[in-house]
């Protein structure tokens, strides 16, 4: 298994013309702004795209990006396990924008969806508050909801995974339409 390499935003910007950029965020996050020329292949669709990514990696370096770097590291790990060497962007799209680099937004794209991290924080906070409220008003056993979320957050931090994000990524606003993913894979093959 190959360890993924990382590029800083400055080096990635100077090499952007020679890189195939794959954004592994949800379609909604991608629509909110992505690196110029990036193709959207959500993390849970990377395995489906393996042949096309392998083909692109045979023609040149592949840069995998997400919001902050965690999902792109996971994607790079999956790709490395399948013999595909890739590079990740240190700090992700957030670092790219913070360094003053432009983000592309698809024309006519629907309103941007909240980032996955923000969706997770909202959902976790809501369930914790609901568990505490129901524990006070209905029955103390409902506080187990809050304890379950706390345990999930600790597990998430220790393993650098997020089960709640995996569940939230299945919601319709976070899913690519099959035609969109097929179009993206066709574009990846043609590059």
PDB file of C-alpha atoms in Angstrom:
ATOM      1  CA  UNK A   1       0.000   0.000   0.000  1.00  0.00           C
ATOM      2  CA  UNK A   2       1.332   3.423  -0.971  1.00  0.00           C
ATOM      3  CA  UNK A   3       1.158   6.379   1.387  1.00  0.00           C
ATOM      4  CA  UNK A   4      -0.583   9.350  -0.245  1.00  0.00           C
ATOM      5  CA  UNK A   5       1.474  12.472  -0.880  1.00  0.00           C
ATOM      6  CA  UNK A   6       0.200  15.930   0.022  1.00  0.00           C
ATOM      7  CA  UNK A   7       0.542  19.254  -1.759  1.00  0.00           C
ATOM      8  CA  UNK A   8       0.155  22.689  -0.236  1.00  0.00           C
ATOM      9  CA  UNK A   9      -2.219  25.107  -1.915  1.00  0.00           C
ATOM     10  CA  UNK A  10       0.557  27.110  -3.574  1.00  0.00           C
ATOM     11  CA  UNK A  11       2.171  24.103  -5.204  1.00  0.00           C
ATOM     12  CA  UNK A  12      -1.206  22.675  -6.197  1.00  0.00           C
ATOM     13  CA  UNK A  13      -2.163  26.008  -7.792  1.00  0.00           C
ATOM     14  CA  UNK A  14       1.046  26.129  -9.815  1.00  0.00           C
ATOM     15  CA  UNK A  15       0.508  22.535 -11.019  1.00  0.00           C
ATOM     16  CA  UNK A  16      -3.268  22.731 -11.503  1.00  0.00           C
ATOM     17  CA  UNK A  17      -2.960  22.663 -15.310  1.00  0.00           C
ATOM     18  CA  UNK A  18      -1.207  19.274 -15.182  1.00  0.00           C
ATOM     19  CA  UNK A  19      -3.315  17.619 -12.461  1.00  0.00           C
ATOM     20  CA  UNK A  20      -6.571  15.706 -12.685  1.00  0.00           C
ATOM     21  CA  UNK A  21      -8.496  17.056  -9.695  1.00  0.00           C
ATOM     22  CA  UNK A  22     -11.145  14.878  -8.073  1.00  0.00           C
ATOM     23  CA  UNK A  23     -13.384  16.436  -5.410  1.00  0.00           C
ATOM     24  CA  UNK A  24     -14.782  13.742  -3.091  1.00  0.00           C
ATOM     25  CA  UNK A  25     -17.296  15.970  -1.290  1.00  0.00           C
ATOM     26  CA  UNK A  26     -21.048  15.659  -1.733  1.00  0.00           C
ATOM     27  CA  UNK A  27     -22.590  17.239  -4.843  1.00  0.00           C
ATOM     28  CA  UNK A  28     -24.105  20.002  -2.730  1.00  0.00           C
ATOM     29  CA  UNK A  29     -20.751  20.898  -1.190  1.00  0.00           C
ATOM     30  CA  UNK A  30     -19.117  20.747  -4.629  1.00  0.00           C
ATOM     31  CA  UNK A  31     -21.734  23.134  -6.041  1.00  0.00           C
ATOM     32  CA  UNK A  32     -20.888  25.596  -3.262  1.00  0.00           C
ATOM     33  CA  UNK A  33     -17.401  26.032  -4.712  1.00  0.00           C
ATOM     34  CA  UNK A  34     -14.598  23.777  -5.908  1.00  0.00           C
ATOM     35  CA  UNK A  35     -11.093  23.967  -7.340  1.00  0.00           C
ATOM     36  CA  UNK A  36     -11.055  25.038 -10.998  1.00  0.00           C
ATOM     37  CA  UNK A  37     -11.456  22.005 -13.249  1.00  0.00           C
ATOM     38  CA  UNK A  38     -12.282  19.614 -10.400  1.00  0.00           C
ATOM     39  CA  UNK A  39     -14.535  16.652 -11.101  1.00  0.00           C
ATOM     40  CA  UNK A  40     -17.027  15.581  -8.431  1.00  0.00           C
ATOM     41  CA  UNK A  41     -16.840  11.919  -7.420  1.00  0.00           C
ATOM     42  CA  UNK A  42     -18.258  11.640  -3.868  1.00  0.00           C
ATOM     43  CA  UNK A  43     -16.252   9.518  -1.448  1.00  0.00           C
ATOM     44  CA  UNK A  44     -18.856   6.755  -1.382  1.00  0.00           C
ATOM     45  CA  UNK A  45     -18.644   6.508  -5.214  1.00  0.00           C
ATOM     46  CA  UNK A  46     -14.837   6.236  -5.443  1.00  0.00           C
ATOM     47  CA  UNK A  47     -14.868   2.444  -5.676  1.00  0.00           C
ATOM     48  CA  UNK A  48     -17.294   2.628  -8.614  1.00  0.00           C
ATOM     49  CA  UNK A  49     -14.935   5.058 -10.355  1.00  0.00           C
ATOM     50  CA  UNK A  50     -11.749   2.997  -9.813  1.00  0.00           C
ATOM     51  CA  UNK A  51     -11.197   2.037 -13.483  1.00  0.00           C
ATOM     52  CA  UNK A  52     -11.608   5.636 -14.648  1.00  0.00           C
ATOM     53  CA  UNK A  53      -9.404   7.048 -11.879  1.00  0.00           C
ATOM     54  CA  UNK A  54      -6.763   4.387 -12.641  1.00  0.00           C
ATOM     55  CA  UNK A  55      -6.878   5.459 -16.297  1.00  0.00           C
ATOM     56  CA  UNK A  56      -6.449   9.137 -15.330  1.00  0.00           C
ATOM     57  CA  UNK A  57      -3.570   8.278 -12.962  1.00  0.00           C
ATOM     58  CA  UNK A  58      -1.840   6.524 -15.864  1.00  0.00           C
ATOM     59  CA  UNK A  59      -1.810   9.817 -17.775  1.00  0.00           C
ATOM     60  CA  UNK A  60      -0.617  12.050 -14.896  1.00  0.00           C
ATOM     61  CA  UNK A  61      -0.951  12.964 -11.245  1.00  0.00           C
ATOM     62  CA  UNK A  62      -4.370  12.856  -9.599  1.00  0.00           C
ATOM     63  CA  UNK A  63      -5.119  15.394  -6.850  1.00  0.00           C
ATOM     64  CA  UNK A  64      -7.908  14.373  -4.479  1.00  0.00           C
ATOM     65  CA  UNK A  65      -9.617  17.151  -2.497  1.00  0.00           C
ATOM     66  CA  UNK A  66     -12.425  17.588   0.015  1.00  0.00           C
ATOM     67  CA  UNK A  67     -13.389  20.302   2.489  1.00  0.00           C
ATOM     68  CA  UNK A  68     -10.568  19.934   5.011  1.00  0.00           C
ATOM     69  CA  UNK A  69      -8.520  16.901   4.011  1.00  0.00           C
ATOM     70  CA  UNK A  70     -10.031  14.012   6.003  1.00  0.00           C
ATOM     71  CA  UNK A  71     -12.262  12.574   3.261  1.00  0.00           C
ATOM     72  CA  UNK A  72      -9.588  13.039   0.621  1.00  0.00           C
ATOM     73  CA  UNK A  73      -7.123  11.103   2.823  1.00  0.00           C
ATOM     74  CA  UNK A  74      -9.696   8.303   3.083  1.00  0.00           C
ATOM     75  CA  UNK A  75     -10.178   8.363  -0.702  1.00  0.00           C
ATOM     76  CA  UNK A  76      -6.403   8.292  -1.249  1.00  0.00           C
ATOM     77  CA  UNK A  77      -6.176   5.301   1.086  1.00  0.00           C
ATOM     78  CA  UNK A  78      -8.885   3.446  -0.906  1.00  0.00           C
ATOM     79  CA  UNK A  79      -7.130   4.295  -4.159  1.00  0.00           C
ATOM     80  CA  UNK A  80      -3.717   3.238  -2.798  1.00  0.00           C
ATOM     81  CA  UNK A  81      -5.200  -0.095  -1.698  1.00  0.00           C
ATOM     82  CA  UNK A  82      -6.186  -0.547  -5.346  1.00  0.00           C
ATOM     83  CA  UNK A  83      -2.743   0.352  -6.690  1.00  0.00           C
ATOM     84  CA  UNK A  84      -3.555   3.939  -7.659  1.00  0.00           C
ATOM     85  CA  UNK A  85      -1.141   6.610  -6.464  1.00  0.00           C
ATOM     86  CA  UNK A  86      -2.710   9.978  -5.727  1.00  0.00           C
ATOM     87  CA  UNK A  87      -1.971  13.277  -4.024  1.00  0.00           C
ATOM     88  CA  UNK A  88      -4.155  15.085  -1.500  1.00  0.00           C
ATOM     89  CA  UNK A  89      -4.486  18.836  -0.942  1.00  0.00           C
ATOM     90  CA  UNK A  90      -3.315  19.845   2.524  1.00  0.00           C
ATOM     91  CA  UNK A  91      -6.211  21.575   4.266  1.00  0.00           C
ATOM     92  CA  UNK A  92      -8.611  20.862   1.413  1.00  0.00           C
ATOM     93  CA  UNK A  93     -10.870  23.351  -0.308  1.00  0.00           C
ATOM     94  CA  UNK A  94     -11.080  25.385   2.898  1.00  0.00           C
ATOM     95  CA  UNK A  95      -7.332  26.043   2.845  1.00  0.00           C
ATOM     96  CA  UNK A  96      -7.479  26.769  -0.909  1.00  0.00           C
ATOM     97  CA  UNK A  97     -10.128  29.478  -0.375  1.00  0.00           C
ATOM     98  CA  UNK A  98      -8.436  30.812   2.776  1.00  0.00           C
ATOM     99  CA  UNK A  99      -5.242  31.340   0.768  1.00  0.00           C
ATOM    100  CA  UNK A 100      -7.196  33.540  -1.643  1.00  0.00           C
ATOM    101  CA  UNK A 101      -7.437  31.121  -4.563  1.00  0.00           C
ATOM    102  CA  UNK A 102     -10.587  31.242  -6.678  1.00  0.00           C
ATOM    103  CA  UNK A 103     -13.303  28.622  -6.463  1.00  0.00           C
ATOM    104  CA  UNK A 104     -15.491  27.638  -9.399  1.00  0.00           C
ATOM    105  CA  UNK A 105     -19.235  27.278  -8.998  1.00  0.00           C
ATOM    106  CA  UNK A 106     -21.382  25.522 -11.603  1.00  0.00           C
ATOM    107  CA  UNK A 107     -23.699  27.897 -13.472  1.00  0.00           C
ATOM    108  CA  UNK A 108     -27.316  27.305 -12.613  1.00  0.00           C
ATOM    109  CA  UNK A 109     -26.322  25.127  -9.678  1.00  0.00           C
ATOM    110  CA  UNK A 110     -28.927  24.844  -6.945  1.00  0.00           C
ATOM    111  CA  UNK A 111     -28.412  26.694  -3.696  1.00  0.00           C
ATOM    112  CA  UNK A 112     -25.284  25.434  -1.966  1.00  0.00           C
ATOM    113  CA  UNK A 113     -25.823  22.759   0.653  1.00  0.00           C
ATOM    114  CA  UNK A 114     -24.144  23.075   4.027  1.00  0.00           C
ATOM    115  CA  UNK A 115     -20.794  21.342   4.316  1.00  0.00           C
ATOM    116  CA  UNK A 116     -20.862  17.825   5.753  1.00  0.00           C
ATOM    117  CA  UNK A 117     -19.134  18.886   8.970  1.00  0.00           C
ATOM    118  CA  UNK A 118     -21.813  21.529   9.557  1.00  0.00           C
ATOM    119  CA  UNK A 119     -24.583  19.015   8.812  1.00  0.00           C
ATOM    120  CA  UNK A 120     -23.056  16.599  11.343  1.00  0.00           C
ATOM    121  CA  UNK A 121     -22.785  19.316  14.018  1.00  0.00           C
ATOM    122  CA  UNK A 122     -26.431  20.326  13.507  1.00  0.00           C
ATOM    123  CA  UNK A 123     -27.682  16.743  13.611  1.00  0.00           C
ATOM    124  CA  UNK A 124     -25.567  15.753  16.625  1.00  0.00           C
ATOM    125  CA  UNK A 125     -26.548  18.878  18.554  1.00  0.00           C
ATOM    126  CA  UNK A 126     -30.226  18.393  17.759  1.00  0.00           C
ATOM    127  CA  UNK A 127     -30.216  14.747  18.877  1.00  0.00           C
ATOM    128  CA  UNK A 128     -28.318  15.606  22.087  1.00  0.00           C
ATOM    129  CA  UNK A 129     -30.787  18.391  22.939  1.00  0.00           C
ATOM    130  CA  UNK A 130     -33.738  16.172  22.049  1.00  0.00           C
ATOM    131  CA  UNK A 131     -32.419  13.368  24.262  1.00  0.00           C
ATOM    132  CA  UNK A 132     -31.918  15.738  27.194  1.00  0.00           C
ATOM    133  CA  UNK A 133     -35.340  17.374  26.733  1.00  0.00           C
ATOM    134  CA  UNK A 134     -37.169  14.049  26.418  1.00  0.00           C
ATOM    135  CA  UNK A 135     -35.186  12.790  29.424  1.00  0.00           C
ATOM    136  CA  UNK A 136     -36.508  15.680  31.517  1.00  0.00           C
ATOM    137  CA  UNK A 137     -40.080  15.730  30.221  1.00  0.00           C
ATOM    138  CA  UNK A 138     -40.926  12.121  29.311  1.00  0.00           C
ATOM    139  CA  UNK A 139     -38.522   9.604  30.882  1.00  0.00           C
ATOM    140  CA  UNK A 140     -34.863   9.678  31.964  1.00  0.00           C
ATOM    141  CA  UNK A 141     -34.074   6.740  29.663  1.00  0.00           C
ATOM    142  CA  UNK A 142     -34.209   9.136  26.678  1.00  0.00           C
ATOM    143  CA  UNK A 143     -30.880  10.565  27.864  1.00  0.00           C
ATOM    144  CA  UNK A 144     -29.361   7.456  26.287  1.00  0.00           C
ATOM    145  CA  UNK A 145     -29.770   9.286  22.952  1.00  0.00           C
ATOM    146  CA  UNK A 146     -27.402  12.006  24.162  1.00  0.00           C
ATOM    147  CA  UNK A 147     -24.943   9.463  25.539  1.00  0.00           C
ATOM    148  CA  UNK A 148     -25.017   7.557  22.234  1.00  0.00           C
ATOM    149  CA  UNK A 149     -24.173  10.685  20.264  1.00  0.00           C
ATOM    150  CA  UNK A 150     -21.340  11.524  22.689  1.00  0.00           C
ATOM    151  CA  UNK A 151     -19.909   8.010  22.313  1.00  0.00           C
ATOM    152  CA  UNK A 152     -20.210   8.276  18.527  1.00  0.00           C
ATOM    153  CA  UNK A 153     -18.323  11.576  18.523  1.00  0.00           C
ATOM    154  CA  UNK A 154     -15.508  10.107  20.622  1.00  0.00           C
ATOM    155  CA  UNK A 155     -15.304   7.068  18.319  1.00  0.00           C
ATOM    156  CA  UNK A 156     -15.323   9.379  15.302  1.00  0.00           C
ATOM    157  CA  UNK A 157     -12.406  11.391  16.659  1.00  0.00           C
ATOM    158  CA  UNK A 158     -10.363   8.309  17.564  1.00  0.00           C
ATOM    159  CA  UNK A 159     -10.841   6.574  14.214  1.00  0.00           C
ATOM    160  CA  UNK A 160     -11.005   9.662  11.954  1.00  0.00           C
ATOM    161  CA  UNK A 161     -14.256   8.319  10.499  1.00  0.00           C
ATOM    162  CA  UNK A 162     -17.795   9.568  10.892  1.00  0.00           C
ATOM    163  CA  UNK A 163     -20.761   7.240  10.818  1.00  0.00           C
ATOM    164  CA  UNK A 164     -23.187  10.136  11.011  1.00  0.00           C
ATOM    165  CA  UNK A 165     -21.596  11.735   7.939  1.00  0.00           C
ATOM    166  CA  UNK A 166     -21.915   8.413   6.123  1.00  0.00           C
ATOM    167  CA  UNK A 167     -25.626   8.340   6.957  1.00  0.00           C
ATOM    168  CA  UNK A 168     -26.182  12.016   6.095  1.00  0.00           C
ATOM    169  CA  UNK A 169     -24.400  11.550   2.767  1.00  0.00           C
ATOM    170  CA  UNK A 170     -27.286   9.263   1.747  1.00  0.00           C
ATOM    171  CA  UNK A 171     -29.831  12.115   1.946  1.00  0.00           C
ATOM    172  CA  UNK A 172     -31.127  13.245  -1.460  1.00  0.00           C
ATOM    173  CA  UNK A 173     -29.487  16.678  -1.357  1.00  0.00           C
ATOM    174  CA  UNK A 174     -26.095  15.035  -0.750  1.00  0.00           C
ATOM    175  CA  UNK A 175     -26.381  12.404  -3.509  1.00  0.00           C
ATOM    176  CA  UNK A 176     -25.291  12.746  -7.113  1.00  0.00           C
ATOM    177  CA  UNK A 177     -27.854  11.920  -9.733  1.00  0.00           C
ATOM    178  CA  UNK A 178     -26.759   8.830 -11.653  1.00  0.00           C
ATOM    179  CA  UNK A 179     -26.604  10.852 -14.872  1.00  0.00           C
ATOM    180  CA  UNK A 180     -24.306  13.426 -13.230  1.00  0.00           C
ATOM    181  CA  UNK A 181     -21.878  10.770 -12.007  1.00  0.00           C
ATOM    182  CA  UNK A 182     -21.925   9.018 -15.393  1.00  0.00           C
ATOM    183  CA  UNK A 183     -21.184  12.363 -17.096  1.00  0.00           C
ATOM    184  CA  UNK A 184     -18.331  13.020 -14.645  1.00  0.00           C
ATOM    185  CA  UNK A 185     -16.809   9.576 -15.295  1.00  0.00           C
ATOM    186  CA  UNK A 186     -17.076  10.113 -19.053  1.00  0.00           C
ATOM    187  CA  UNK A 187     -15.291  13.445 -18.688  1.00  0.00           C
ATOM    188  CA  UNK A 188     -12.601  11.804 -16.542  1.00  0.00           C
ATOM    189  CA  UNK A 189     -12.044   9.182 -19.279  1.00  0.00           C
ATOM    190  CA  UNK A 190     -11.730  11.862 -21.950  1.00  0.00           C
ATOM    191  CA  UNK A 191      -9.065  13.927 -20.156  1.00  0.00           C
TER     192      UNK A 191
END
